Amino acid sequence: MGNVWPTVTLAVIAFFANTAREIIKDIEDRYGDVGSGIESIPMILGDERSKLLATALIVISILLTPIPYIT
């Protein structure tokens, strides 16, 4: 009770890390999704932009990791 910001920060970190993981897994599954009507991020952005997005999300989650200890 009291300060919820460490928990909120951990939830945001988990969201960014898991979203990055899902994008990476979608890149792996991209060729299996062709013709199925699924519009994943790699199908829309392409593999290279998807890799950059996943990398950015991972970097953001890493940069946020000290915040729960500070607050």
Short mmCIF file of C-alpha atoms in Angstrom, two decimals:
data_model
loop_
_atom_site.label_atom_id
_atom_site.label_comp_id
_atom_site.label_asym_id
_atom_site.label_seq_id
_atom_site.Cartn_x
_atom_site.Cartn_y
_atom_site.Cartn_z
CA MET A 1 0.00 0.00 0.00
CA GLY A 2 1.12 3.50 -0.61
CA ASN A 3 3.59 3.95 -3.45
CA VAL A 4 2.28 2.15 -6.54
CA TRP A 5 4.89 3.51 -8.96
CA PRO A 6 7.38 0.64 -8.62
CA THR A 7 4.63 -1.81 -9.52
CA VAL A 8 3.39 0.32 -12.39
CA THR A 9 6.93 0.63 -13.71
CA LEU A 10 7.45 -3.13 -13.54
CA ALA A 11 4.19 -3.64 -15.44
CA VAL A 12 5.34 -1.21 -18.14
CA ILE A 13 8.72 -2.96 -18.36
CA ALA A 14 7.00 -6.32 -18.70
CA PHE A 15 4.66 -4.93 -21.36
CA PHE A 16 7.54 -3.58 -23.49
CA ALA A 17 9.65 -6.73 -23.09
CA ASN A 18 6.76 -9.08 -23.90
CA THR A 19 5.63 -6.98 -26.85
CA ALA A 20 9.17 -7.09 -28.24
CA ARG A 21 9.22 -10.86 -27.82
CA GLU A 22 5.90 -11.22 -29.62
CA ILE A 23 7.14 -9.09 -32.52
CA ILE A 24 10.25 -11.27 -32.79
CA LYS A 25 8.11 -14.42 -32.76
CA ASP A 26 5.84 -12.87 -35.42
CA ILE A 27 8.90 -12.31 -37.61
CA GLU A 28 9.67 -16.01 -37.27
CA ASP A 29 6.08 -16.93 -38.15
CA ARG A 30 5.70 -14.41 -40.97
CA TYR A 31 5.98 -16.84 -43.86
CA GLY A 32 3.50 -19.22 -42.28
CA ASP A 33 0.99 -16.37 -41.97
CA VAL A 34 1.05 -15.52 -45.68
CA GLY A 35 -2.36 -16.16 -47.19
CA SER A 36 -4.08 -16.62 -43.85
CA GLY A 37 -5.44 -13.08 -43.64
CA ILE A 38 -3.40 -12.30 -40.51
CA GLU A 39 -1.92 -8.81 -40.49
CA SER A 40 0.94 -8.94 -38.03
CA ILE A 41 3.41 -6.13 -37.48
CA PRO A 42 6.09 -7.80 -39.65
CA MET A 43 3.55 -8.23 -42.45
CA ILE A 44 2.73 -4.51 -42.28
CA LEU A 45 6.15 -2.99 -41.54
CA GLY A 46 8.47 -5.62 -42.97
CA ASP A 47 11.15 -7.60 -41.17
CA GLU A 48 13.78 -4.87 -40.81
CA ARG A 49 11.45 -2.25 -39.36
CA SER A 50 9.93 -4.87 -37.07
CA LYS A 51 13.40 -5.77 -35.79
CA LEU A 52 14.10 -2.09 -35.13
CA LEU A 53 10.80 -1.73 -33.27
CA ALA A 54 11.50 -4.82 -31.15
CA THR A 55 15.01 -3.56 -30.41
CA ALA A 56 13.66 -0.15 -29.38
CA LEU A 57 11.13 -1.76 -27.04
CA ILE A 58 13.84 -3.89 -25.44
CA VAL A 59 16.11 -0.86 -25.00
CA ILE A 60 13.25 1.09 -23.41
CA SER A 61 12.52 -1.76 -21.01
CA ILE A 62 16.20 -1.98 -20.05
CA LEU A 63 16.42 1.77 -19.47
CA LEU A 64 13.35 1.63 -17.22
CA THR A 65 14.70 -1.12 -14.96
CA PRO A 66 16.36 1.17 -12.37
CA ILE A 67 13.18 3.18 -11.77
CA PRO A 68 11.46 0.78 -9.34
CA TYR A 69 14.53 0.99 -7.10
CA ILE A 70 14.66 4.78 -7.25
CA THR A 71 10.99 5.41 -6.47
#
